[in-house]
PDB file of N, CA and C in Angstrom:
ATOM      1  N   MET T  28      26.896  17.873   6.687  1.00 89.00           N
ATOM      2  CA  MET T  28      27.218  16.613   6.482  1.00 89.00           C
ATOM      3  C   MET T  28      25.995  15.936   5.937  1.00 89.00           C
ATOM      4  N   LEU T  29      24.649  16.604   5.886  1.00 89.00           N
ATOM      5  CA  LEU T  29      23.391  16.000   5.587  1.00 89.00           C
ATOM      6  C   LEU T  29      23.752  16.096   4.049  1.00 89.00           C
ATOM      7  N   LYS T  30      23.871  17.329   3.799  1.00 89.00           N
ATOM      8  CA  LYS T  30      24.250  17.624   2.253  1.00 89.00           C
ATOM      9  C   LYS T  30      25.190  16.620   1.278  1.00 89.00           C
ATOM     10  N   GLU T  31      26.224  16.703   2.300  1.00 90.00           N
ATOM     11  CA  GLU T  31      27.469  15.908   1.535  1.00 90.00           C
ATOM     12  C   GLU T  31      27.044  14.222   1.844  1.00 90.00           C
ATOM     13  N   ARG T  32      26.178  13.272   2.262  1.00 89.00           N
ATOM     14  CA  ARG T  32      25.766  12.268   2.598  1.00 89.00           C
ATOM     15  C   ARG T  32      24.689  11.879   1.550  1.00 89.00           C
ATOM     16  N   SER T  33      23.821  13.005   1.070  1.00 88.00           N
ATOM     17  CA  SER T  33      22.546  13.133   0.650  1.00 88.00           C
ATOM     18  C   SER T  33      23.286  12.943  -1.322  1.00 88.00           C
ATOM     19  N   LYS T  34      24.691  13.879  -1.549  1.00 88.00           N
ATOM     20  CA  LYS T  34      24.857  13.717  -2.590  1.00 88.00           C
ATOM     21  C   LYS T  34      25.958  12.631  -2.573  1.00 88.00           C
ATOM     22  N   GLU T  35      26.402  11.762  -1.667  1.00 86.00           N
ATOM     23  CA  GLU T  35      26.656  10.710  -2.246  1.00 86.00           C
ATOM     24  C   GLU T  35      25.851   9.530  -2.547  1.00 86.00           C
ATOM     25  N   VAL T  36      24.874   9.702  -2.105  1.00 81.00           N
ATOM     26  CA  VAL T  36      23.835   8.815  -2.232  1.00 81.00           C
ATOM     27  C   VAL T  36      23.260   8.738  -3.365  1.00 81.00           C
ATOM     28  N   LEU T  37      23.013   9.975  -3.746  1.00 84.00           N
ATOM     29  CA  LEU T  37      22.236  10.517  -5.124  1.00 84.00           C
ATOM     30  C   LEU T  37      23.501   9.737  -6.365  1.00 84.00           C
ATOM     31  N   SER T  38      24.784  10.358  -6.181  1.00 84.00           N
ATOM     32  CA  SER T  38      25.551  10.140  -7.267  1.00 84.00           C
ATOM     33  C   SER T  38      26.153   8.328  -7.320  1.00 84.00           C
ATOM     34  N   ASN T  39      25.547   7.728  -6.371  1.00 77.00           N
ATOM     35  CA  ASN T  39      26.338   6.037  -6.282  1.00 77.00           C
ATOM     36  C   ASN T  39      25.624   5.395  -7.655  1.00 77.00           C
ATOM     37  N   ASN T  40      26.341   4.847  -8.435  1.00 74.00           N
ATOM     38  CA  ASN T  40      25.816   4.389  -9.488  1.00 74.00           C
ATOM     39  C   ASN T  40      26.447   2.678  -9.498  1.00 74.00           C
ATOM     40  N   ARG T  41      26.824   2.465  -8.260  1.00 72.00           N
ATOM     41  CA  ARG T  41      27.104   0.942  -8.531  1.00 72.00           C
ATOM     42  C   ARG T  41      26.112  -0.126  -8.908  1.00 72.00           C
ATOM     43  N   GLY T  42      24.720   0.089  -8.345  1.00 68.00           N
ATOM     44  CA  GLY T  42      23.836  -0.394  -8.238  1.00 68.00           C
ATOM     45  C   GLY T  42      23.704  -1.855  -7.689  1.00 68.00           C
ATOM     46  N   GLU T  43      23.888  -1.634  -6.378  1.00 68.00           N
ATOM     47  CA  GLU T  43      23.918  -2.754  -5.462  1.00 68.00           C
ATOM     48  C   GLU T  43      22.003  -2.379  -5.156  1.00 68.00           C
ATOM     49  N   GLY T  44      21.530  -3.450  -5.009  1.00 74.00           N
ATOM     50  CA  GLY T  44      20.221  -3.733  -4.638  1.00 74.00           C
ATOM     51  C   GLY T  44      19.561  -3.895  -6.012  1.00 74.00           C
ATOM     52  N   THR T  45      19.924  -3.712  -6.685  1.00 77.00           N
ATOM     53  CA  THR T  45      19.072  -3.785  -7.867  1.00 77.00           C
ATOM     54  C   THR T  45      18.368  -5.504  -8.305  1.00 77.00           C
ATOM     55  N   VAL T  46      19.419  -6.173  -8.112  1.00 81.00           N
ATOM     56  CA  VAL T  46      19.125  -7.508  -8.239  1.00 81.00           C
ATOM     57  C   VAL T  46      18.325  -8.167  -7.440  1.00 81.00           C
ATOM     58  N   SER T  47      18.772  -7.656  -6.112  1.00 83.00           N
ATOM     59  CA  SER T  47      17.480  -8.187  -5.074  1.00 83.00           C
ATOM     60  C   SER T  47      16.080  -7.746  -5.129  1.00 83.00           C
ATOM     61  N   GLN T  48      16.137  -6.194  -5.517  1.00 87.00           N
ATOM     62  CA  GLN T  48      14.451  -5.714  -5.966  1.00 87.00           C
ATOM     63  C   GLN T  48      14.161  -6.357  -7.248  1.00 87.00           C
ATOM     64  N   ALA T  49      14.738  -6.945  -8.340  1.00 89.00           N
ATOM     65  CA  ALA T  49      14.260  -7.604  -9.170  1.00 89.00           C
ATOM     66  C   ALA T  49      13.690  -8.869  -8.773  1.00 89.00           C
ATOM     67  N   ILE T  50      14.571  -9.620  -8.074  1.00 92.00           N
ATOM     68  CA  ILE T  50      13.985 -10.859  -7.790  1.00 92.00           C
ATOM     69  C   ILE T  50      12.689 -10.865  -6.726  1.00 92.00           C
ATOM     70  N   THR T  51      12.552  -9.736  -5.764  1.00 93.00           N
ATOM     71  CA  THR T  51      11.787  -9.231  -4.825  1.00 93.00           C
ATOM     72  C   THR T  51      10.119  -9.264  -5.789  1.00 93.00           C
ATOM     73  N   ILE T  52      10.583  -8.507  -6.957  1.00 94.00           N
ATOM     74  CA  ILE T  52       9.771  -7.911  -7.621  1.00 94.00           C
ATOM     75  C   ILE T  52       8.854  -9.667  -8.634  1.00 94.00           C
ATOM     76  N   LEU T  53      10.023 -10.015  -8.936  1.00 96.00           N
ATOM     77  CA  LEU T  53       9.671 -11.423  -9.732  1.00 96.00           C
ATOM     78  C   LEU T  53       9.067 -12.421  -8.792  1.00 96.00           C
ATOM     79  N   ILE T  54       9.098 -12.381  -7.504  1.00 97.00           N
ATOM     80  CA  ILE T  54       8.590 -13.144  -6.812  1.00 97.00           C
ATOM     81  C   ILE T  54       7.130 -12.595  -6.472  1.00 97.00           C
ATOM     82  N   SER T  55       7.093 -11.634  -6.636  1.00 97.00           N
ATOM     83  CA  SER T  55       5.825 -11.155  -6.118  1.00 97.00           C
ATOM     84  C   SER T  55       4.673 -11.458  -7.659  1.00 97.00           C
ATOM     85  N   VAL T  56       5.549 -10.902  -8.307  1.00 97.00           N
ATOM     86  CA  VAL T  56       4.540 -11.572  -9.527  1.00 97.00           C
ATOM     87  C   VAL T  56       4.002 -12.612  -9.736  1.00 97.00           C
ATOM     88  N   VAL T  57       4.916 -13.795  -9.191  1.00 97.00           N
ATOM     89  CA  VAL T  57       4.946 -15.189  -9.324  1.00 97.00           C
ATOM     90  C   VAL T  57       3.743 -15.351  -8.891  1.00 97.00           C
ATOM     91  N   LEU T  58       4.179 -14.773  -7.591  1.00 97.00           N
ATOM     92  CA  LEU T  58       3.018 -15.296  -5.984  1.00 97.00           C
ATOM     93  C   LEU T  58       1.704 -14.659  -6.126  1.00 97.00           C
ATOM     94  N   GLY T  59       1.483 -13.490  -7.106  1.00 96.00           N
ATOM     95  CA  GLY T  59       0.136 -13.072  -7.112  1.00 96.00           C
ATOM     96  C   GLY T  59      -0.367 -13.425  -8.262  1.00 96.00           C
ATOM     97  N   ALA T  60       0.042 -14.047  -9.165  1.00 97.00           N
ATOM     98  CA  ALA T  60      -0.727 -14.810 -10.523  1.00 97.00           C
ATOM     99  C   ALA T  60      -0.883 -16.402  -9.400  1.00 97.00           C
ATOM    100  N   LEU T  61      -0.156 -16.614  -9.018  1.00 97.00           N
ATOM    101  CA  LEU T  61      -0.875 -18.180  -8.107  1.00 97.00           C
ATOM    102  C   LEU T  61      -1.690 -17.962  -7.390  1.00 97.00           C
ATOM    103  N   LEU T  62      -1.732 -16.817  -6.859  1.00 97.00           N
ATOM    104  CA  LEU T  62      -3.181 -16.398  -5.769  1.00 97.00           C
ATOM    105  C   LEU T  62      -4.185 -16.442  -7.037  1.00 97.00           C
ATOM    106  N   LEU T  63      -4.171 -15.426  -7.883  1.00 96.00           N
ATOM    107  CA  LEU T  63      -5.508 -15.389  -8.461  1.00 96.00           C
ATOM    108  C   LEU T  63      -5.937 -16.595  -9.107  1.00 96.00           C
ATOM    109  N   ALA T  64      -4.756 -17.686  -9.913  1.00 94.00           N
ATOM    110  CA  ALA T  64      -5.374 -19.108 -10.390  1.00 94.00           C
ATOM    111  C   ALA T  64      -5.973 -19.392  -9.114  1.00 94.00           C
ATOM    112  N   GLY T  65      -5.610 -19.597  -7.695  1.00 92.00           N
ATOM    113  CA  GLY T  65      -6.208 -20.106  -7.378  1.00 92.00           C
ATOM    114  C   GLY T  65      -7.496 -20.091  -6.416  1.00 92.00           C
ATOM    115  N   LEU T  66      -7.924 -18.523  -6.999  1.00 91.00           N
ATOM    116  CA  LEU T  66      -9.053 -17.818  -6.484  1.00 91.00           C
ATOM    117  C   LEU T  66     -10.159 -18.247  -7.607  1.00 91.00           C
ATOM    118  N   TYR T  67      -9.614 -18.043  -9.143  1.00 90.00           N
ATOM    119  CA  TYR T  67     -10.140 -18.095 -10.121  1.00 90.00           C
ATOM    120  C   TYR T  67     -10.670 -19.664  -9.896  1.00 90.00           C
ATOM    121  N   LEU T  68     -10.207 -20.766  -9.603  1.00 89.00           N
ATOM    122  CA  LEU T  68     -10.231 -22.332  -9.526  1.00 89.00           C
ATOM    123  C   LEU T  68     -11.367 -22.513  -8.618  1.00 89.00           C
ATOM    124  N   LEU T  69     -11.453 -22.102  -7.204  1.00 86.00           N
ATOM    125  CA  LEU T  69     -12.111 -22.071  -6.041  1.00 86.00           C
ATOM    126  C   LEU T  69     -13.514 -21.414  -6.296  1.00 86.00           C
ATOM    127  N   PHE T  70     -13.855 -20.075  -6.806  1.00 84.00           N
ATOM    128  CA  PHE T  70     -15.084 -19.872  -7.624  1.00 84.00           C
ATOM    129  C   PHE T  70     -15.804 -20.574  -8.777  1.00 84.00           C
ATOM    130  N   ASP T  71     -14.256 -21.087  -9.863  1.00 84.00           N
ATOM    131  CA  ASP T  71     -15.482 -21.695 -10.805  1.00 84.00           C
ATOM    132  C   ASP T  71     -15.758 -23.128 -10.406  1.00 84.00           C
ATOM    133  N   GLU T  72     -15.264 -23.851  -9.557  1.00 83.00           N
ATOM    134  CA  GLU T  72     -15.712 -25.127  -8.997  1.00 83.00           C
ATOM    135  C   GLU T  72     -16.338 -25.316  -7.616  1.00 83.00           C
ATOM    136  N   VAL T  73     -16.259 -24.299  -7.020  1.00 81.00           N
ATOM    137  CA  VAL T  73     -17.197 -24.580  -5.542  1.00 81.00           C
ATOM    138  C   VAL T  73     -18.141 -23.530  -5.388  1.00 81.00           C
ATOM    139  N   VAL T  74     -17.514 -22.067  -5.695  1.00 80.00           N
ATOM    140  CA  VAL T  74     -18.651 -20.806  -5.461  1.00 80.00           C
ATOM    141  C   VAL T  74     -20.035 -21.254  -6.367  1.00 80.00           C
ATOM    142  N   LEU T  75     -19.523 -21.003  -7.414  1.00 82.00           N
ATOM    143  CA  LEU T  75     -20.407 -20.359  -8.846  1.00 82.00           C
ATOM    144  C   LEU T  75     -21.565 -21.791  -8.939  1.00 82.00           C
ATOM    145  N   PRO T  76     -20.715 -22.854  -8.712  1.00 81.00           N
ATOM    146  CA  PRO T  76     -22.027 -23.996  -9.321  1.00 81.00           C
ATOM    147  C   PRO T  76     -22.703 -24.017  -7.742  1.00 81.00           C
ATOM    148  N   THR T  77     -22.711 -23.773  -6.942  1.00 84.00           N
ATOM    149  CA  THR T  77     -23.422 -23.833  -5.435  1.00 84.00           C
ATOM    150  C   THR T  77     -24.351 -22.152  -5.880  1.00 84.00           C
ATOM    151  N   LEU T  78     -23.874 -21.227  -6.144  1.00 83.00           N
ATOM    152  CA  LEU T  78     -24.632 -19.740  -6.181  1.00 83.00           C
ATOM    153  C   LEU T  78     -25.698 -20.307  -7.309  1.00 83.00           C
ATOM    154  N   THR T  79     -25.535 -21.106  -8.469  1.00 81.00           N
ATOM    155  CA  THR T  79     -26.467 -21.152  -9.230  1.00 81.00           C
ATOM    156  C   THR T  79     -27.872 -22.489  -8.851  1.00 81.00           C
ATOM    157  N   GLU T  80     -27.358 -22.891  -8.087  1.00 84.00           N
ATOM    158  CA  GLU T  80     -28.207 -24.065  -7.469  1.00 84.00           C
ATOM    159  C   GLU T  80     -29.112 -23.229  -6.804  1.00 84.00           C
ATOM    160  N   ARG T  81     -28.529 -22.292  -5.439  1.00 85.00           N
ATOM    161  CA  ARG T  81     -29.625 -21.949  -4.996  1.00 85.00           C
ATOM    162  C   ARG T  81     -30.076 -20.792  -5.401  1.00 85.00           C
ATOM    163  N   ILE T  82     -29.758 -19.849  -6.332  1.00 85.00           N
ATOM    164  CA  ILE T  82     -30.814 -19.031  -7.217  1.00 85.00           C
ATOM    165  C   ILE T  82     -31.734 -19.908  -7.926  1.00 85.00           C
ATOM    166  N   GLN T  83     -31.379 -20.963  -8.736  1.00 84.00           N
ATOM    167  CA  GLN T  83     -32.739 -21.870  -9.273  1.00 84.00           C
ATOM    168  C   GLN T  83     -33.686 -21.699  -8.288  1.00 84.00           C
ATOM    169  N   GLU T  84     -33.246 -22.814  -7.214  1.00 84.00           N
ATOM    170  CA  GLU T  84     -34.525 -23.392  -6.275  1.00 84.00           C
ATOM    171  C   GLU T  84     -35.083 -21.836  -5.489  1.00 84.00           C
ATOM    172  N   MET T  85     -34.581 -21.011  -5.604  1.00 84.00           N
ATOM    173  CA  MET T  85     -35.296 -19.707  -4.921  1.00 84.00           C
ATOM    174  C   MET T  85     -36.421 -19.373  -6.106  1.00 84.00           C
ATOM    175  N   PHE T  86     -36.094 -19.529  -7.087  1.00 86.00           N
ATOM    176  CA  PHE T  86     -37.102 -19.086  -8.235  1.00 86.00           C
ATOM    177  C   PHE T  86     -37.659 -19.927  -8.655  1.00 86.00           C
ATOM    178  N   ASP T  87     -37.303 -21.288  -8.481  1.00 77.00           N
ATOM    179  CA  ASP T  87     -38.333 -22.470  -8.470  1.00 77.00           C
ATOM    180  C   ASP T  87     -39.449 -22.752  -7.725  1.00 77.00           C
ATOM    181  N   TYR T  88     -40.364 -22.213  -7.079  1.00 72.00           N
ATOM    182  CA  TYR T  88     -41.497 -21.755  -6.428  1.00 72.00           C
ATOM    183  C   TYR T  88     -42.525 -22.817  -7.046  1.00 72.00           C
ATOM    184  N   GLN T  89     -42.694 -23.589  -6.297  1.00 73.00           N
ATOM    185  CA  GLN T  89     -44.025 -24.157  -6.928  1.00 73.00           C
ATOM    186  C   GLN T  89     -45.470 -24.407  -6.062  1.00 73.00           C
ATOM    187  N   GLY T  90     -45.442 -22.907  -5.402  1.00 56.00           N
ATOM    188  CA  GLY T  90     -46.630 -22.550  -4.432  1.00 56.00           C
ATOM    189  C   GLY T  90     -47.780 -22.683  -5.023  1.00 56.00           C
TER     190      GLY T  90
END
C-alpha cells in the first residue's frame, strides 16, 4: 500500500500547490527586503551617528 501511494504521489504532475508555493516565496522575499531596508535605515540614521559621537568623545580626552 505504501509503495502504491508513493508511486501515485511521485507520478502526479497536476501542479497543485505550485502557485501557493510561488506566492509564499514571493511574500518571503518581499518581507525580507523590507526588513533589510528597515534595518539599514535604522543603522544609518540612529545607531551609526551615535556610535561615531561616542567614539570621538572617548578619544577626545583633554587630560
